[in-house]
Amino acid sequence: MPDTTGSDQRGPDKAGPDKPWVMRTYAGHSSAAESNALYRKNLSKGQTGLSVAFDLPTQTGYDPDHILSRGEVGKVGVPIPHLGAMRRLFQDIPLSEMNTSMTINATAMWLLAMYQVAAEEQGVDQASLAGTTQNDIIKEYLSRGTYVFPPEASLRLTTDMIAYTVSDIPKWNPLNICSYHLQEAGATPTQELAYALSTAIAVLDAVKDGGQVDEADFEKVVGRISFFVNAGVRFIEETCKMRAFGRMWEEITRVRYGVQDPKMRRFRYGVQVNSLGLTEAQPENNVQRIVLEMLGVTLSKNARARAVQLPAWNEALGLPRPWDQQWSLRLQQVLAFESDLLEYEDIFEGSHVIEAKVAELVEGAQAEIDRVQAMGGAVAAVESGYMKSELVASHAERRGLIEAGDMKVVGVNSYVETEPSPLTADLDAAIMAADPEAEANAVADVEAWREQRDAAVVEDALERVRQEAKTDTNLMEATLAAVRAGVTVGEWSQALRDVFGEYRAPTGVSGAVGVAESGGELRAVREKVGSIGESLGTRLRLLVGKPGLDGHSNGAEQIAVRARDAGFEVVYQGIRLTPEQIVAAAVAEDVHCVGLSILSGSHMELVPDVQRRMVEAGMGDVPVIVGGIIPGADARRLEEQGVAAVFTPKDFGMTEIMGRIADEIARANGLDANAVGSRA
């Protein structure tokens, strides 16, 4: 396409360079005080916005002393159960000047209310607050698993927040449609486009039908919707995906919702680049992966991210240190301030290659949106299990390609020869250890917080939440009153659980298509599994368990699918189980092996608990295997404590893992796995 704008797009932009995007690092750990110190240090290094990581109890509506919080407090984020902790988190950080992103979904209303009250105490007018609450609950049923309530009740909380912020906190983005985790769960670019936009349609339809927002203000609702996307290493395709997002959002907002103001139709998005592709093997390669992924969302001026946060090179090993986070920040700064990227108009305008790929993505995504809409929309597609099954199947296909060598991952399935890396010479020092006292300190803190409150005021506030939840009253005011009364996140969430109930989303495993008919290696493992089962007089049964609050179930789902392909009978009940529930299921199903998947860092607390309970239940001879992001020192300790095998991201051969599980079952039952397998 010839240039008809009159500008010379081959040279620098005559209007001057673009402003750089907001630069963030996703951070928070151990305690409000330690996270506050980290934030202030990062801001002093040139970070221009905050991205708050909350721990899993905060995200799922539990106080630090709840049974399900054990081992999870302060591990993947900061515990913020009450207003006092929120005050401490932002102490000496002027909220009037800050753009704060909060990765929070099920309890988003609660965290926003605490943020607003903390700002009021700083003397900040709520109308001047700027930032984002992720608040995309639909994708939680598909990927991260930090949902609490059923979809319809969750959607009600989201629409209440949107209606409130549009009138009372007009600079706030109340909803951040998060396709990031869809890609982590296996979504193709087409699925990421389709499911994210289907979610946006579901929310906007709910706002429109809810009647809380005047028709005249509906454009403002659309204008405050933002997106949080993923960018993989195929950065040309990712560039085209972002251009497709913008094109489709323009069409949806203009045609479906009649938005007239072009500014309100603008596709606004932030990004964290892909963590799914980061490798434990040769982790130094992750640096160039991160840079390439960043290019996919910055090269194209007309589809450039407004905020970028990058993972650290060692996230597949464990918790990044401040130095690792600084390295990721410097990657952004070099691109923005040393390169000439921001000096040019859109360098892809007129490219027939880019245009053809964008058109292909738009066509495929629109067909999938139409399919979801025909089912009744995104909520119906979640409740039926359709979207989850599609993601599990896509992820299984990706895993199969890697194992077959058809998708090359440098250092993992190709070019595996390596020199010793000075970055990982001391693996125990290459990551940050979580504060071992974080949980005890948080429990003591929440107990002290409860002691100093007026119990009658607290109960009145909670009763108001329960009563208004039974009506169609906007719940923000009752939530703000609860914050001011000193209610905790667990108490507020329980009040809503009392009314809305809880929910367990479909796992997507039963309908997923694996690799049952492919490969000699899998056939051999299937024969081994069958032969061992024949020797024991029954089909081998594997329980795949997710103890604690870790909702990142992608790995567990893939293990469950491959185990089924390998001939195991699989028991998988989904996420968020106590050790007691897992052992009860193991006893009831009389399983031959228990596999635990933990990515949140709580393995040293939860795995021994499961082992102890199995001994008490008379199943001490049943092997326990563990998978997750587990540092080497911890893996050795677990094996010393009787865990049969520990698998980490470097163990990408899932069929090989199935063979190892069969061997451990044979060994536990006094069989020679090789001899048994040879009889097949």
mmCIF file of N, CA and C in Angstrom, residues 248-334:
data_model
loop_
_atom_site.group_PDB
_atom_site.id
_atom_site.type_symbol
_atom_site.label_atom_id
_atom_site.label_comp_id
_atom_site.label_asym_id
_atom_site.label_seq_id
_atom_site.Cartn_x
_atom_site.Cartn_y
_atom_site.Cartn_z
ATOM 1 N N MET A 248 -9.840 -5.669 15.456
ATOM 2 C CA MET A 248 -11.084 -6.310 15.869
ATOM 3 C C MET A 248 -11.786 -5.515 16.976
ATOM 4 N N TRP A 249 -11.005 -4.928 17.880
ATOM 5 C CA TRP A 249 -11.596 -4.109 18.950
ATOM 6 C C TRP A 249 -12.280 -2.877 18.363
ATOM 7 N N GLU A 250 -11.665 -2.280 17.382
ATOM 8 C CA GLU A 250 -12.267 -1.131 16.690
ATOM 9 C C GLU A 250 -13.620 -1.525 16.097
ATOM 10 N N GLU A 251 -13.663 -2.695 15.476
ATOM 11 C CA GLU A 251 -14.899 -3.158 14.843
ATOM 12 C C GLU A 251 -15.968 -3.466 15.889
ATOM 13 N N ILE A 252 -15.594 -4.168 16.949
ATOM 14 C CA ILE A 252 -16.558 -4.542 17.988
ATOM 15 C C ILE A 252 -17.145 -3.304 18.660
ATOM 16 N N THR A 253 -16.293 -2.372 19.039
ATOM 17 C CA THR A 253 -16.780 -1.201 19.770
ATOM 18 C C THR A 253 -17.600 -0.274 18.878
ATOM 19 N N ARG A 254 -17.252 -0.202 17.602
ATOM 20 C CA ARG A 254 -17.977 0.694 16.694
ATOM 21 C C ARG A 254 -19.303 0.092 16.247
ATOM 22 N N VAL A 255 -19.281 -1.193 15.861
ATOM 23 C CA VAL A 255 -20.473 -1.812 15.279
ATOM 24 C C VAL A 255 -21.399 -2.369 16.361
ATOM 25 N N ARG A 256 -20.843 -3.165 17.287
ATOM 26 C CA ARG A 256 -21.693 -3.817 18.294
ATOM 27 C C ARG A 256 -22.207 -2.819 19.334
ATOM 28 N N TYR A 257 -21.335 -1.864 19.720
ATOM 29 C CA TYR A 257 -21.707 -0.962 20.815
ATOM 30 C C TYR A 257 -21.916 0.490 20.394
ATOM 31 N N GLY A 258 -21.698 0.786 19.136
ATOM 32 C CA GLY A 258 -21.999 2.111 18.625
ATOM 33 C C GLY A 258 -21.172 3.230 19.215
ATOM 34 N N VAL A 259 -19.930 2.949 19.586
ATOM 35 C CA VAL A 259 -19.064 3.971 20.180
ATOM 36 C C VAL A 259 -18.587 4.911 19.078
ATOM 37 N N GLN A 260 -18.866 6.195 19.252
ATOM 38 C CA GLN A 260 -18.571 7.179 18.216
ATOM 39 C C GLN A 260 -17.182 7.792 18.357
ATOM 40 N N ASP A 261 -16.729 8.009 19.591
ATOM 41 C CA ASP A 261 -15.454 8.695 19.832
ATOM 42 C C ASP A 261 -14.298 7.742 19.539
ATOM 43 N N PRO A 262 -13.437 8.066 18.562
ATOM 44 C CA PRO A 262 -12.321 7.173 18.224
ATOM 45 C C PRO A 262 -11.398 6.906 19.413
ATOM 46 N N LYS A 263 -11.259 7.882 20.316
ATOM 47 C CA LYS A 263 -10.398 7.673 21.478
ATOM 48 C C LYS A 263 -10.956 6.580 22.389
ATOM 49 N N MET A 264 -12.262 6.485 22.463
ATOM 50 C CA MET A 264 -12.889 5.471 23.305
ATOM 51 C C MET A 264 -12.822 4.079 22.662
ATOM 52 N N ARG A 265 -12.535 4.034 21.367
ATOM 53 C CA ARG A 265 -12.426 2.750 20.665
ATOM 54 C C ARG A 265 -10.989 2.238 20.605
ATOM 55 N N ARG A 266 -10.070 3.020 21.131
ATOM 56 C CA ARG A 266 -8.657 2.661 21.024
ATOM 57 C C ARG A 266 -8.361 1.400 21.833
ATOM 58 N N PHE A 267 -7.605 0.500 21.243
ATOM 59 C CA PHE A 267 -7.200 -0.723 21.927
ATOM 60 C C PHE A 267 -6.000 -0.401 22.816
ATOM 61 N N ARG A 268 -6.228 -0.405 24.113
ATOM 62 C CA ARG A 268 -5.179 -0.048 25.074
ATOM 63 C C ARG A 268 -4.735 -1.314 25.792
ATOM 64 N N TYR A 269 -3.444 -1.563 25.762
ATOM 65 C CA TYR A 269 -2.992 -2.806 26.380
ATOM 66 C C TYR A 269 -1.614 -2.671 27.012
ATOM 67 N N GLY A 270 -1.425 -3.466 28.037
ATOM 68 C CA GLY A 270 -0.117 -3.695 28.621
ATOM 69 C C GLY A 270 0.274 -5.135 28.356
ATOM 70 N N VAL A 271 1.518 -5.454 28.664
ATOM 71 C CA VAL A 271 2.005 -6.781 28.306
ATOM 72 C C VAL A 271 3.021 -7.278 29.332
ATOM 73 N N GLN A 272 2.965 -8.557 29.609
ATOM 74 C CA GLN A 272 4.124 -9.263 30.151
ATOM 75 C C GLN A 272 4.468 -10.313 29.123
ATOM 76 N N VAL A 273 5.739 -10.376 28.779
ATOM 77 C CA VAL A 273 6.105 -11.334 27.743
ATOM 78 C C VAL A 273 6.112 -12.737 28.328
ATOM 79 N N ASN A 274 6.175 -13.696 27.444
ATOM 80 C CA ASN A 274 5.851 -15.091 27.733
ATOM 81 C C ASN A 274 6.768 -15.718 28.778
ATOM 82 N N SER A 275 6.151 -16.304 29.801
ATOM 83 C CA SER A 275 6.913 -17.098 30.773
ATOM 84 C C SER A 275 6.866 -18.586 30.441
ATOM 85 N N LEU A 276 5.860 -18.997 29.651
ATOM 86 C CA LEU A 276 5.714 -20.408 29.286
ATOM 87 C C LEU A 276 6.955 -20.929 28.580
ATOM 88 N N GLY A 277 7.588 -20.079 27.757
ATOM 89 C CA GLY A 277 8.731 -20.523 26.970
ATOM 90 C C GLY A 277 10.070 -20.385 27.670
ATOM 91 N N LEU A 278 10.096 -19.882 28.914
ATOM 92 C CA LEU A 278 11.360 -19.763 29.635
ATOM 93 C C LEU A 278 11.798 -21.149 30.099
ATOM 94 N N THR A 279 13.084 -21.410 29.984
ATOM 95 C CA THR A 279 13.573 -22.767 30.226
ATOM 96 C C THR A 279 14.479 -22.824 31.441
ATOM 97 N N GLU A 280 14.411 -23.955 32.128
ATOM 98 C CA GLU A 280 15.339 -24.228 33.230
ATOM 99 C C GLU A 280 16.695 -24.640 32.671
ATOM 100 N N ALA A 281 16.683 -25.358 31.538
ATOM 101 C CA ALA A 281 17.926 -25.738 30.873
ATOM 102 C C ALA A 281 18.513 -24.507 30.175
ATOM 103 N N GLN A 282 19.829 -24.297 30.321
ATOM 104 C CA GLN A 282 20.503 -23.139 29.732
ATOM 105 C C GLN A 282 19.672 -21.867 29.927
ATOM 106 N N PRO A 283 19.382 -21.499 31.158
ATOM 107 C CA PRO A 283 18.468 -20.371 31.402
ATOM 108 C C PRO A 283 18.982 -19.038 30.892
ATOM 109 N N GLU A 284 20.288 -18.947 30.606
ATOM 110 C CA GLU A 284 20.804 -17.705 30.033
ATOM 111 C C GLU A 284 20.166 -17.390 28.686
ATOM 112 N N ASN A 285 19.670 -18.434 27.985
ATOM 113 C CA ASN A 285 18.987 -18.209 26.711
ATOM 114 C C ASN A 285 17.679 -17.449 26.893
ATOM 115 N N ASN A 286 17.154 -17.432 28.101
ATOM 116 C CA ASN A 286 15.896 -16.727 28.342
ATOM 117 C C ASN A 286 16.021 -15.227 28.110
ATOM 118 N N VAL A 287 17.229 -14.686 28.237
ATOM 119 C CA VAL A 287 17.395 -13.242 28.057
ATOM 120 C C VAL A 287 17.053 -12.845 26.630
ATOM 121 N N GLN A 288 17.623 -13.555 25.643
ATOM 122 C CA GLN A 288 17.293 -13.186 24.264
ATOM 123 C C GLN A 288 15.848 -13.520 23.922
ATOM 124 N N ARG A 289 15.285 -14.554 24.547
ATOM 125 C CA ARG A 289 13.862 -14.820 24.333
ATOM 126 C C ARG A 289 13.025 -13.629 24.797
ATOM 127 N N ILE A 290 13.338 -13.115 25.960
ATOM 128 C CA ILE A 290 12.583 -11.991 26.517
ATOM 129 C C ILE A 290 12.687 -10.766 25.621
ATOM 130 N N VAL A 291 13.886 -10.496 25.097
ATOM 131 C CA VAL A 291 14.061 -9.338 24.215
ATOM 132 C C VAL A 291 13.250 -9.499 22.930
ATOM 133 N N LEU A 292 13.316 -10.676 22.316
ATOM 134 C CA LEU A 292 12.548 -10.906 21.093
ATOM 135 C C LEU A 292 11.053 -10.764 21.355
ATOM 136 N N GLU A 293 10.603 -11.261 22.483
ATOM 137 C CA GLU A 293 9.184 -11.158 22.818
ATOM 138 C C GLU A 293 8.774 -9.708 23.047
ATOM 139 N N MET A 294 9.660 -8.930 23.641
ATOM 140 C CA MET A 294 9.378 -7.507 23.840
ATOM 141 C C MET A 294 9.253 -6.781 22.499
ATOM 142 N N LEU A 295 10.044 -7.177 21.514
ATOM 143 C CA LEU A 295 9.970 -6.529 20.204
ATOM 144 C C LEU A 295 8.594 -6.706 19.565
ATOM 145 N N GLY A 296 7.967 -7.854 19.799
ATOM 146 C CA GLY A 296 6.662 -8.111 19.194
ATOM 147 C C GLY A 296 5.590 -7.125 19.620
ATOM 148 N N VAL A 297 5.762 -6.485 20.772
ATOM 149 C CA VAL A 297 4.737 -5.545 21.254
ATOM 150 C C VAL A 297 5.230 -4.103 21.294
ATOM 151 N N THR A 298 6.417 -3.857 20.740
ATOM 152 C CA THR A 298 6.931 -2.478 20.717
ATOM 153 C C THR A 298 7.295 -2.001 19.311
ATOM 154 N N LEU A 299 7.618 -2.904 18.384
ATOM 155 C CA LEU A 299 8.075 -2.498 17.051
ATOM 156 C C LEU A 299 7.011 -1.743 16.265
ATOM 157 N N SER A 300 5.770 -2.143 16.436
ATOM 158 C CA SER A 300 4.687 -1.591 15.622
ATOM 159 C C SER A 300 4.052 -0.403 16.344
ATOM 160 N N LYS A 301 4.317 0.810 15.897
ATOM 161 C CA LYS A 301 3.823 1.999 16.592
ATOM 162 C C LYS A 301 2.302 1.997 16.711
ATOM 163 N N ASN A 302 1.612 1.566 15.678
ATOM 164 C CA ASN A 302 0.148 1.595 15.699
ATOM 165 C C ASN A 302 -0.460 0.502 16.575
ATOM 166 N N ALA A 303 0.376 -0.386 17.084
ATOM 167 C CA ALA A 303 -0.124 -1.444 17.970
ATOM 168 C C ALA A 303 0.861 -1.647 19.122
ATOM 169 N N ARG A 304 1.407 -0.560 19.609
ATOM 170 C CA ARG A 304 2.443 -0.635 20.651
ATOM 171 C C ARG A 304 1.814 -0.695 22.034
ATOM 172 N N ALA A 305 2.422 -1.505 22.894
ATOM 173 C CA ALA A 305 1.946 -1.619 24.277
ATOM 174 C C ALA A 305 2.109 -0.293 25.003
ATOM 175 N N ARG A 306 1.177 -0.036 25.915
ATOM 176 C CA ARG A 306 1.260 1.166 26.752
ATOM 177 C C ARG A 306 2.006 0.912 28.048
ATOM 178 N N ALA A 307 2.158 -0.324 28.397
ATOM 179 C CA ALA A 307 2.913 -0.683 29.601
ATOM 180 C C ALA A 307 3.532 -2.048 29.364
ATOM 181 N N VAL A 308 4.768 -2.225 29.807
ATOM 182 C CA VAL A 308 5.484 -3.472 29.594
ATOM 183 C C VAL A 308 6.119 -3.909 30.908
ATOM 184 N N GLN A 309 5.957 -5.178 31.229
ATOM 185 C CA GLN A 309 6.716 -5.774 32.327
ATOM 186 C C GLN A 309 7.312 -7.077 31.824
ATOM 187 N N LEU A 310 8.550 -7.297 32.170
ATOM 188 C CA LEU A 310 9.271 -8.455 31.658
ATOM 189 C C LEU A 310 9.579 -9.420 32.797
ATOM 190 N N PRO A 311 9.466 -10.721 32.534
ATOM 191 C CA PRO A 311 9.911 -11.688 33.535
ATOM 192 C C PRO A 311 11.429 -11.651 33.636
ATOM 193 N N ALA A 312 11.967 -12.327 34.623
ATOM 194 C CA ALA A 312 13.414 -12.415 34.779
ATOM 195 C C ALA A 312 13.929 -13.705 34.150
ATOM 196 N N TRP A 313 15.200 -13.711 33.840
ATOM 197 C CA TRP A 313 15.821 -14.841 33.142
ATOM 198 C C TRP A 313 15.704 -16.149 33.920
ATOM 199 N N ASN A 314 15.574 -16.065 35.249
ATOM 200 C CA ASN A 314 15.639 -17.269 36.078
ATOM 201 C C ASN A 314 14.303 -17.659 36.680
ATOM 202 N N GLU A 315 13.188 -17.241 36.066
ATOM 203 C CA GLU A 315 11.889 -17.553 36.658
ATOM 204 C C GLU A 315 11.531 -19.032 36.572
ATOM 205 N N ALA A 316 12.164 -19.764 35.670
ATOM 206 C CA ALA A 316 11.926 -21.209 35.623
ATOM 207 C C ALA A 316 12.698 -21.934 36.722
ATOM 208 N N LEU A 317 13.575 -21.200 37.429
ATOM 209 C CA LEU A 317 14.348 -21.794 38.512
ATOM 210 C C LEU A 317 13.724 -21.520 39.875
ATOM 211 N N GLY A 318 13.107 -20.362 40.015
ATOM 212 C CA GLY A 318 12.549 -19.981 41.308
ATOM 213 C C GLY A 318 12.256 -18.498 41.345
ATOM 214 N N LEU A 319 12.234 -17.924 42.545
ATOM 215 C CA LEU A 319 11.870 -16.525 42.741
ATOM 216 C C LEU A 319 13.030 -15.625 42.349
ATOM 217 N N PRO A 320 12.839 -14.700 41.383
ATOM 218 C CA PRO A 320 13.929 -13.807 40.974
ATOM 219 C C PRO A 320 14.369 -12.878 42.106
ATOM 220 N N ARG A 321 15.665 -12.555 42.102
ATOM 221 C CA ARG A 321 16.219 -11.612 43.071
ATOM 222 C C ARG A 321 16.021 -10.184 42.564
ATOM 223 N N PRO A 322 16.220 -9.164 43.406
ATOM 224 C CA PRO A 322 16.142 -7.771 42.936
ATOM 225 C C PRO A 322 17.065 -7.498 41.752
ATOM 226 N N TRP A 323 18.277 -8.097 41.758
ATOM 227 C CA TRP A 323 19.194 -7.887 40.645
ATOM 228 C C TRP A 323 18.618 -8.435 39.341
ATOM 229 N N ASP A 324 17.955 -9.580 39.404
ATOM 230 C CA ASP A 324 17.350 -10.170 38.207
ATOM 231 C C ASP A 324 16.239 -9.266 37.668
ATOM 232 N N GLN A 325 15.436 -8.714 38.571
ATOM 233 C CA GLN A 325 14.384 -7.790 38.152
ATOM 234 C C GLN A 325 14.990 -6.530 37.538
ATOM 235 N N GLN A 326 16.091 -6.067 38.108
ATOM 236 C CA GLN A 326 16.766 -4.889 37.542
ATOM 237 C C GLN A 326 17.229 -5.161 36.122
ATOM 238 N N TRP A 327 17.754 -6.348 35.869
ATOM 239 C CA TRP A 327 18.213 -6.720 34.526
ATOM 240 C C TRP A 327 17.057 -6.619 33.535
ATOM 241 N N SER A 328 15.883 -7.116 33.926
ATOM 242 C CA SER A 328 14.729 -7.040 33.029
ATOM 243 C C SER A 328 14.298 -5.599 32.789
ATOM 244 N N LEU A 329 14.382 -4.762 33.824
ATOM 245 C CA LEU A 329 14.067 -3.343 33.642
ATOM 246 C C LEU A 329 15.056 -2.692 32.684
ATOM 247 N N ARG A 330 16.333 -3.024 32.816
ATOM 248 C CA ARG A 330 17.347 -2.435 31.938
ATOM 249 C C ARG A 330 17.143 -2.862 30.474
ATOM 250 N N LEU A 331 16.626 -4.064 30.240
ATOM 251 C CA LEU A 331 16.325 -4.475 28.863
ATOM 252 C C LEU A 331 15.351 -3.493 28.225
ATOM 253 N N GLN A 332 14.328 -3.119 28.975
ATOM 254 C CA GLN A 332 13.350 -2.146 28.466
ATOM 255 C C GLN A 332 14.006 -0.794 28.222
ATOM 256 N N GLN A 333 14.821 -0.363 29.164
ATOM 257 C CA GLN A 333 15.409 0.975 29.070
ATOM 258 C C GLN A 333 16.377 1.089 27.902
ATOM 259 N N VAL A 334 17.132 0.036 27.642
ATOM 260 C CA VAL A 334 18.046 0.075 26.488
ATOM 261 C C VAL A 334 17.259 0.205 25.196
#
